[in-house]
Amino acid sequence: MIDLIKDPYVRQARLFPGLMVSLPLLVPLVCVYGARHPVLTGVVALLSGCGSLWALANVARGQGKKLEERLVKKWGGMPTTIALRHRERGWLDRVSRVRYHNEIATKLGMLMPSPDEEAADPENADDIYIGAVRRIRELTRGQKTLLLKENITYGYHRNMVAMKPIGILTAILGLGYGLIIARVVQLSPLTISLERLSDPGLAASLTLLISLALLASWVFYFNEESVRRAGATYAERLFESLSSLPAARKRTPKTPKT
């Protein structure tokens, strides 16, 4: 669990989306019943220590990977691959694309396809682009810079969108329960008293505000376009990191023995 909290990518890109889903239900649970039932608080802490946080992080990651597979089919490739294609427009400007191709050839020693070569064999060109991106990631993996932050941002948005259906459901349940504990809605008999919203109480206020804010973010902010923007930004930062890499060593041909 310490490793889970210490790792910035796991904590922010995987754990936070899982917590955002459960937050509308955890807030009333702790605020309403925590003080009255300390055993319940202990059980929640015990579940967290026994791996519930790790389970949340893995669920978010698994759903995010499934969403990524669908988006890659829809986009026609990963953002890092699309950005290197000559035929693509709107992901990266032509001048930057040519510059990154030249830097890959200089720093990695990999010849990049020309526009004609790419048009003649798009699949082979994509294989070269994917291989180049994989090599850049290997060489920049230890960099704790803006590149890592953009990678976390992409993973966070991807996992949040993947958890969106569950997040909307828990936010609606949180709103409903907040109205019940504020006594705005009474079930037996079914009555609605909107005037109670003027003084709903601390627990109900927190539940309603958090649930409403999360519901708005799920509906209006987290979508496929936000994942695409985050992926495109990460691709740009990844290729910008090429300037910090050393040039590839030229191999000296061996002279045959006589």
mmCIF file of C-alpha atoms in Angstrom:
data_model
loop_
_atom_site.group_PDB
_atom_site.id
_atom_site.type_symbol
_atom_site.label_atom_id
_atom_site.label_comp_id
_atom_site.label_asym_id
_atom_site.label_seq_id
_atom_site.Cartn_x
_atom_site.Cartn_y
_atom_site.Cartn_z
ATOM 1 C CA MET A 1 0.000 0.000 0.000
ATOM 2 C CA ILE A 2 2.944 2.335 0.652
ATOM 3 C CA ASP A 3 4.234 1.679 -2.869
ATOM 4 C CA LEU A 4 0.739 2.394 -4.189
ATOM 5 C CA ILE A 5 0.686 5.804 -2.527
ATOM 6 C CA LYS A 6 4.313 6.669 -3.333
ATOM 7 C CA ASP A 7 4.137 5.948 -7.063
ATOM 8 C CA PRO A 8 2.802 9.178 -8.650
ATOM 9 C CA TYR A 9 1.439 7.473 -11.775
ATOM 10 C CA VAL A 10 -0.395 4.714 -9.906
ATOM 11 C CA ARG A 11 -1.711 7.161 -7.324
ATOM 12 C CA GLN A 12 -2.972 9.861 -9.681
ATOM 13 C CA ALA A 13 -3.815 7.981 -12.879
ATOM 14 C CA ARG A 14 -5.270 4.787 -11.375
ATOM 15 C CA LEU A 15 -6.198 5.291 -7.729
ATOM 16 C CA PHE A 16 -7.796 8.734 -7.995
ATOM 17 C CA PRO A 17 -10.371 7.704 -10.660
ATOM 18 C CA GLY A 18 -11.415 4.772 -8.462
ATOM 19 C CA LEU A 19 -11.772 7.044 -5.450
ATOM 20 C CA MET A 20 -13.758 9.607 -7.466
ATOM 21 C CA VAL A 21 -16.265 6.883 -8.298
ATOM 22 C CA SER A 22 -16.696 5.824 -4.669
ATOM 23 C CA LEU A 23 -16.543 9.311 -3.113
ATOM 24 C CA PRO A 24 -20.301 10.135 -3.329
ATOM 25 C CA LEU A 25 -20.999 6.979 -1.306
ATOM 26 C CA LEU A 26 -18.051 7.220 1.093
ATOM 27 C CA VAL A 27 -18.829 10.787 2.222
ATOM 28 C CA PRO A 28 -22.303 10.080 3.673
ATOM 29 C CA LEU A 29 -21.060 6.751 5.034
ATOM 30 C CA VAL A 30 -18.332 8.436 7.059
ATOM 31 C CA CYS A 31 -20.203 11.658 7.925
ATOM 32 C CA VAL A 32 -23.512 10.080 8.941
ATOM 33 C CA TYR A 33 -22.496 6.753 10.423
ATOM 34 C CA GLY A 34 -18.800 7.144 11.222
ATOM 35 C CA ALA A 35 -19.194 9.031 14.506
ATOM 36 C CA ARG A 36 -22.090 6.863 15.663
ATOM 37 C CA HIS A 37 -20.521 3.551 14.727
ATOM 38 C CA PRO A 38 -16.734 3.535 15.228
ATOM 39 C CA VAL A 39 -16.696 -0.146 14.286
ATOM 40 C CA LEU A 40 -17.826 0.858 10.787
ATOM 41 C CA THR A 41 -14.952 3.329 10.511
ATOM 42 C CA GLY A 42 -12.569 0.598 11.597
ATOM 43 C CA VAL A 43 -13.955 -1.796 8.989
ATOM 44 C CA VAL A 44 -13.489 0.814 6.249
ATOM 45 C CA ALA A 45 -9.884 1.371 7.376
ATOM 46 C CA LEU A 46 -9.318 -2.396 7.513
ATOM 47 C CA LEU A 47 -10.651 -2.875 3.980
ATOM 48 C CA SER A 48 -8.369 -0.087 2.750
ATOM 49 C CA GLY A 49 -5.378 -1.751 4.374
ATOM 50 C CA CYS A 50 -6.329 -5.185 3.020
ATOM 51 C CA GLY A 51 -6.228 -4.087 -0.590
ATOM 52 C CA SER A 52 -9.480 -2.316 -1.479
ATOM 53 C CA LEU A 53 -7.491 0.716 -2.697
ATOM 54 C CA TRP A 54 -5.319 -1.554 -4.827
ATOM 55 C CA ALA A 55 -8.468 -3.192 -6.203
ATOM 56 C CA LEU A 56 -9.923 0.216 -7.106
ATOM 57 C CA ALA A 57 -6.706 1.168 -8.885
ATOM 58 C CA ASN A 58 -6.666 -2.078 -10.871
ATOM 59 C CA VAL A 59 -10.329 -1.792 -11.835
ATOM 60 C CA ALA A 60 -9.694 1.740 -13.133
ATOM 61 C CA ARG A 61 -6.625 0.533 -15.059
ATOM 62 C CA GLY A 62 -8.477 -2.440 -16.565
ATOM 63 C CA GLN A 63 -11.412 -0.325 -17.697
ATOM 64 C CA GLY A 64 -9.011 2.298 -19.027
ATOM 65 C CA LYS A 65 -7.163 -0.262 -21.143
ATOM 66 C CA LYS A 66 -10.461 -1.497 -22.621
ATOM 67 C CA LEU A 67 -11.440 2.075 -23.486
ATOM 68 C CA GLU A 68 -8.009 2.704 -25.015
ATOM 69 C CA GLU A 69 -8.413 -0.305 -27.317
ATOM 70 C CA ARG A 70 -11.723 1.094 -28.587
ATOM 71 C CA LEU A 71 -10.296 4.587 -29.041
ATOM 72 C CA VAL A 72 -7.234 3.315 -30.900
ATOM 73 C CA LYS A 73 -9.515 1.544 -33.390
ATOM 74 C CA LYS A 74 -11.616 4.704 -33.737
ATOM 75 C CA TRP A 75 -8.630 7.048 -34.136
ATOM 76 C CA GLY A 76 -6.641 4.653 -36.294
ATOM 77 C CA GLY A 77 -3.721 4.346 -33.878
ATOM 78 C CA MET A 78 -2.175 5.692 -30.702
ATOM 79 C CA PRO A 79 -1.669 9.478 -30.552
ATOM 80 C CA THR A 80 2.123 9.011 -30.633
ATOM 81 C CA THR A 81 1.846 6.960 -33.846
ATOM 82 C CA ILE A 82 -0.640 9.315 -35.500
ATOM 83 C CA ALA A 83 1.529 12.344 -34.731
ATOM 84 C CA LEU A 84 4.412 10.866 -36.754
ATOM 85 C CA ARG A 85 2.349 10.059 -39.846
ATOM 86 C CA HIS A 86 2.810 12.280 -42.888
ATOM 87 C CA ARG A 87 -0.784 11.696 -43.970
ATOM 88 C CA GLU A 88 -2.414 12.865 -40.750
ATOM 89 C CA ARG A 89 -3.617 16.445 -40.283
ATOM 90 C CA GLY A 90 -4.719 18.153 -37.078
ATOM 91 C CA TRP A 91 -2.565 16.226 -34.622
ATOM 92 C CA LEU A 92 0.822 17.818 -35.310
ATOM 93 C CA ASP A 93 2.028 20.546 -37.666
ATOM 94 C CA ARG A 94 4.164 19.500 -40.638
ATOM 95 C CA VAL A 95 7.259 21.462 -39.579
ATOM 96 C CA SER A 96 7.376 19.814 -36.152
ATOM 97 C CA ARG A 97 6.746 16.383 -37.686
ATOM 98 C CA VAL A 98 9.714 16.740 -40.041
ATOM 99 C CA ARG A 99 11.899 17.975 -37.194
ATOM 100 C CA TYR A 100 10.962 15.010 -34.996
ATOM 101 C CA HIS A 101 11.629 12.593 -37.869
ATOM 102 C CA ASN A 102 15.086 14.073 -38.293
ATOM 103 C CA GLU A 103 15.801 13.916 -34.552
ATOM 104 C CA ILE A 104 14.706 10.272 -34.398
ATOM 105 C CA ALA A 105 17.080 9.477 -37.247
ATOM 106 C CA THR A 106 19.908 11.362 -35.513
ATOM 107 C CA LYS A 107 19.335 10.298 -31.910
ATOM 108 C CA LEU A 108 18.085 6.736 -32.444
ATOM 109 C CA GLY A 109 19.732 5.861 -35.733
ATOM 110 C CA MET A 110 16.353 4.869 -37.229
ATOM 111 C CA LEU A 111 15.485 5.919 -40.769
ATOM 112 C CA MET A 112 11.939 7.258 -40.909
ATOM 113 C CA PRO A 113 9.670 6.658 -43.926
ATOM 114 C CA SER A 114 9.248 9.414 -46.472
ATOM 115 C CA PRO A 115 5.723 10.500 -47.493
ATOM 116 C CA ASP A 116 5.929 8.325 -50.605
ATOM 117 C CA GLU A 117 7.191 5.302 -48.662
ATOM 118 C CA GLU A 118 4.445 5.732 -46.091
ATOM 119 C CA ALA A 119 1.782 5.973 -48.800
ATOM 120 C CA ALA A 120 3.139 2.849 -50.506
ATOM 121 C CA ASP A 121 3.173 0.750 -47.304
ATOM 122 C CA PRO A 122 1.260 2.350 -44.400
ATOM 123 C CA GLU A 123 1.466 -0.734 -42.163
ATOM 124 C CA ASN A 124 5.240 -0.950 -42.406
ATOM 125 C CA ALA A 125 5.494 2.785 -41.732
ATOM 126 C CA ASP A 126 3.337 2.413 -38.621
ATOM 127 C CA ASP A 127 5.558 -0.416 -37.397
ATOM 128 C CA ILE A 128 8.561 1.898 -37.668
ATOM 129 C CA TYR A 129 6.736 4.695 -35.846
ATOM 130 C CA ILE A 130 5.624 2.337 -33.056
ATOM 131 C CA GLY A 131 9.144 0.995 -32.679
ATOM 132 C CA ALA A 132 10.591 4.507 -32.528
ATOM 133 C CA VAL A 133 8.072 5.585 -29.879
ATOM 134 C CA ARG A 134 8.788 2.483 -27.817
ATOM 135 C CA ARG A 135 12.509 3.209 -27.932
ATOM 136 C CA ILE A 136 12.010 6.858 -26.942
ATOM 137 C CA ARG A 137 9.904 5.787 -23.973
ATOM 138 C CA GLU A 138 12.597 3.345 -22.886
ATOM 139 C CA LEU A 139 15.261 6.050 -23.031
ATOM 140 C CA THR A 140 13.152 8.655 -21.189
ATOM 141 C CA ARG A 141 11.562 6.364 -18.594
ATOM 142 C CA GLY A 142 13.645 7.713 -15.704
ATOM 143 C CA GLN A 143 12.931 11.376 -16.431
ATOM 144 C CA LYS A 144 10.835 12.927 -13.636
ATOM 145 C CA THR A 145 9.876 15.933 -15.723
ATOM 146 C CA LEU A 146 6.943 17.390 -17.566
ATOM 147 C CA LEU A 147 6.835 14.219 -19.676
ATOM 148 C CA LEU A 148 5.851 12.148 -16.633
ATOM 149 C CA LYS A 149 3.175 14.687 -15.696
ATOM 150 C CA GLU A 150 1.661 14.546 -19.182
ATOM 151 C CA ASN A 151 1.724 10.750 -19.091
ATOM 152 C CA ILE A 152 -0.118 10.847 -15.762
ATOM 153 C CA THR A 153 -2.634 13.333 -17.201
ATOM 154 C CA TYR A 154 -3.332 11.047 -20.163
ATOM 155 C CA GLY A 155 -3.741 7.994 -17.921
ATOM 156 C CA TYR A 156 -5.990 9.929 -15.531
ATOM 157 C CA HIS A 157 -8.310 11.185 -18.286
ATOM 158 C CA ARG A 158 -8.417 7.774 -19.956
ATOM 159 C CA ASN A 159 -9.351 6.001 -16.721
ATOM 160 C CA MET A 160 -11.853 8.673 -15.681
ATOM 161 C CA VAL A 161 -13.694 8.355 -18.996
ATOM 162 C CA ALA A 162 -13.595 4.561 -18.674
ATOM 163 C CA MET A 163 -15.186 4.793 -15.209
ATOM 164 C CA LYS A 164 -17.740 7.371 -16.352
ATOM 165 C CA PRO A 165 -20.875 5.138 -16.387
ATOM 166 C CA ILE A 166 -20.177 3.930 -12.842
ATOM 167 C CA GLY A 167 -19.263 7.462 -11.750
ATOM 168 C CA ILE A 168 -22.539 8.897 -13.030
ATOM 169 C CA LEU A 169 -24.480 6.158 -11.224
ATOM 170 C CA THR A 170 -22.726 6.712 -7.876
ATOM 171 C CA ALA A 171 -23.097 10.501 -8.213
ATOM 172 C CA ILE A 172 -26.862 10.136 -8.772
ATOM 173 C CA LEU A 173 -27.099 7.753 -5.818
ATOM 174 C CA GLY A 174 -25.142 10.259 -3.724
ATOM 175 C CA LEU A 175 -27.520 13.061 -4.696
ATOM 176 C CA GLY A 176 -30.523 10.924 -3.843
ATOM 177 C CA TYR A 177 -29.118 9.888 -0.485
ATOM 178 C CA GLY A 178 -28.090 13.477 0.256
ATOM 179 C CA LEU A 179 -31.689 14.605 -0.284
ATOM 180 C CA ILE A 180 -32.902 11.836 2.015
ATOM 181 C CA ILE A 181 -30.557 12.631 4.922
ATOM 182 C CA ALA A 182 -31.411 16.338 4.465
ATOM 183 C CA ARG A 183 -35.062 15.270 4.781
ATOM 184 C CA VAL A 184 -35.892 17.026 1.544
ATOM 185 C CA VAL A 185 -37.260 13.688 0.379
ATOM 186 C CA GLN A 186 -39.055 11.369 2.787
ATOM 187 C CA LEU A 187 -39.929 7.885 1.635
ATOM 188 C CA SER A 188 -42.651 6.926 4.099
ATOM 189 C CA PRO A 189 -44.918 8.558 3.162
ATOM 190 C CA LEU A 190 -43.357 9.955 -0.029
ATOM 191 C CA THR A 191 -43.100 13.715 0.459
ATOM 192 C CA ILE A 192 -40.797 16.429 -0.916
ATOM 193 C CA SER A 193 -39.939 19.502 1.190
ATOM 194 C CA LEU A 194 -37.706 21.823 -0.830
ATOM 195 C CA GLU A 195 -37.585 24.380 1.978
ATOM 196 C CA ARG A 196 -35.293 22.046 3.915
ATOM 197 C CA LEU A 197 -32.563 22.766 1.356
ATOM 198 C CA SER A 198 -31.967 26.063 3.170
ATOM 199 C CA ASP A 199 -30.488 24.140 6.131
ATOM 200 C CA PRO A 200 -29.679 20.557 5.065
ATOM 201 C CA GLY A 201 -26.975 19.928 7.672
ATOM 202 C CA LEU A 202 -23.240 19.342 7.262
ATOM 203 C CA ALA A 203 -23.364 15.710 6.153
ATOM 204 C CA ALA A 204 -26.109 16.322 3.595
ATOM 205 C CA SER A 205 -24.410 19.492 2.322
ATOM 206 C CA LEU A 206 -21.107 17.715 1.733
ATOM 207 C CA THR A 207 -22.833 14.778 0.073
ATOM 208 C CA LEU A 208 -24.925 16.981 -2.223
ATOM 209 C CA LEU A 209 -22.088 19.330 -3.192
ATOM 210 C CA ILE A 210 -19.557 16.567 -3.894
ATOM 211 C CA SER A 211 -22.071 14.428 -5.778
ATOM 212 C CA LEU A 212 -23.264 17.377 -7.864
ATOM 213 C CA ALA A 213 -19.714 18.501 -8.700
ATOM 214 C CA LEU A 214 -18.684 14.986 -9.717
ATOM 215 C CA LEU A 215 -21.833 14.476 -11.775
ATOM 216 C CA ALA A 216 -21.168 17.715 -13.656
ATOM 217 C CA SER A 217 -17.548 16.712 -14.328
ATOM 218 C CA TRP A 218 -18.555 13.248 -15.555
ATOM 219 C CA VAL A 219 -21.193 14.667 -17.895
ATOM 220 C CA PHE A 220 -19.545 17.833 -19.235
ATOM 221 C CA TYR A 221 -15.775 17.397 -18.965
ATOM 222 C CA PHE A 222 -14.559 13.799 -19.095
ATOM 223 C CA ASN A 223 -15.141 12.481 -22.615
ATOM 224 C CA GLU A 224 -13.260 10.986 -25.552
ATOM 225 C CA GLU A 225 -12.153 14.419 -26.711
ATOM 226 C CA SER A 226 -10.443 15.117 -23.381
ATOM 227 C CA VAL A 227 -8.549 11.815 -23.737
ATOM 228 C CA ARG A 228 -7.519 12.744 -27.288
ATOM 229 C CA ARG A 229 -6.237 16.159 -26.179
ATOM 230 C CA ALA A 230 -4.276 14.623 -23.313
ATOM 231 C CA GLY A 231 -2.817 11.983 -25.653
ATOM 232 C CA ALA A 232 -1.789 14.571 -28.234
ATOM 233 C CA THR A 233 -0.114 16.709 -25.567
ATOM 234 C CA TYR A 234 1.769 13.703 -24.221
ATOM 235 C CA ALA A 235 2.939 12.839 -27.743
ATOM 236 C CA GLU A 236 4.336 16.349 -28.203
ATOM 237 C CA ARG A 237 6.175 16.243 -24.850
ATOM 238 C CA LEU A 238 7.565 12.798 -25.707
ATOM 239 C CA PHE A 239 9.037 13.968 -29.002
ATOM 240 C CA GLU A 240 10.313 17.187 -27.443
ATOM 241 C CA SER A 241 12.352 15.030 -25.069
ATOM 242 C CA LEU A 242 14.392 13.856 -28.065
ATOM 243 C CA SER A 243 16.550 16.962 -27.777
ATOM 244 C CA SER A 244 17.856 15.765 -24.398
ATOM 245 C CA LEU A 245 18.979 12.378 -25.736
ATOM 246 C CA PRO A 246 22.538 11.780 -26.943
ATOM 247 C CA ALA A 247 23.143 11.172 -30.630
ATOM 248 C CA ALA A 248 23.306 7.562 -31.762
ATOM 249 C CA ARG A 249 26.790 6.149 -32.054
ATOM 250 C CA LYS A 250 27.922 5.370 -35.540
ATOM 251 C CA ARG A 251 28.938 1.766 -35.933
ATOM 252 C CA THR A 252 32.386 1.271 -37.368
ATOM 253 C CA PRO A 253 32.398 -1.567 -39.894
ATOM 254 C CA LYS A 254 34.671 -4.431 -38.939
ATOM 255 C CA THR A 255 37.610 -5.118 -41.228
ATOM 256 C CA PRO A 256 37.732 -8.724 -42.412
ATOM 257 C CA LYS A 257 40.589 -10.812 -41.105
ATOM 258 C CA THR A 258 43.189 -11.851 -43.643
#
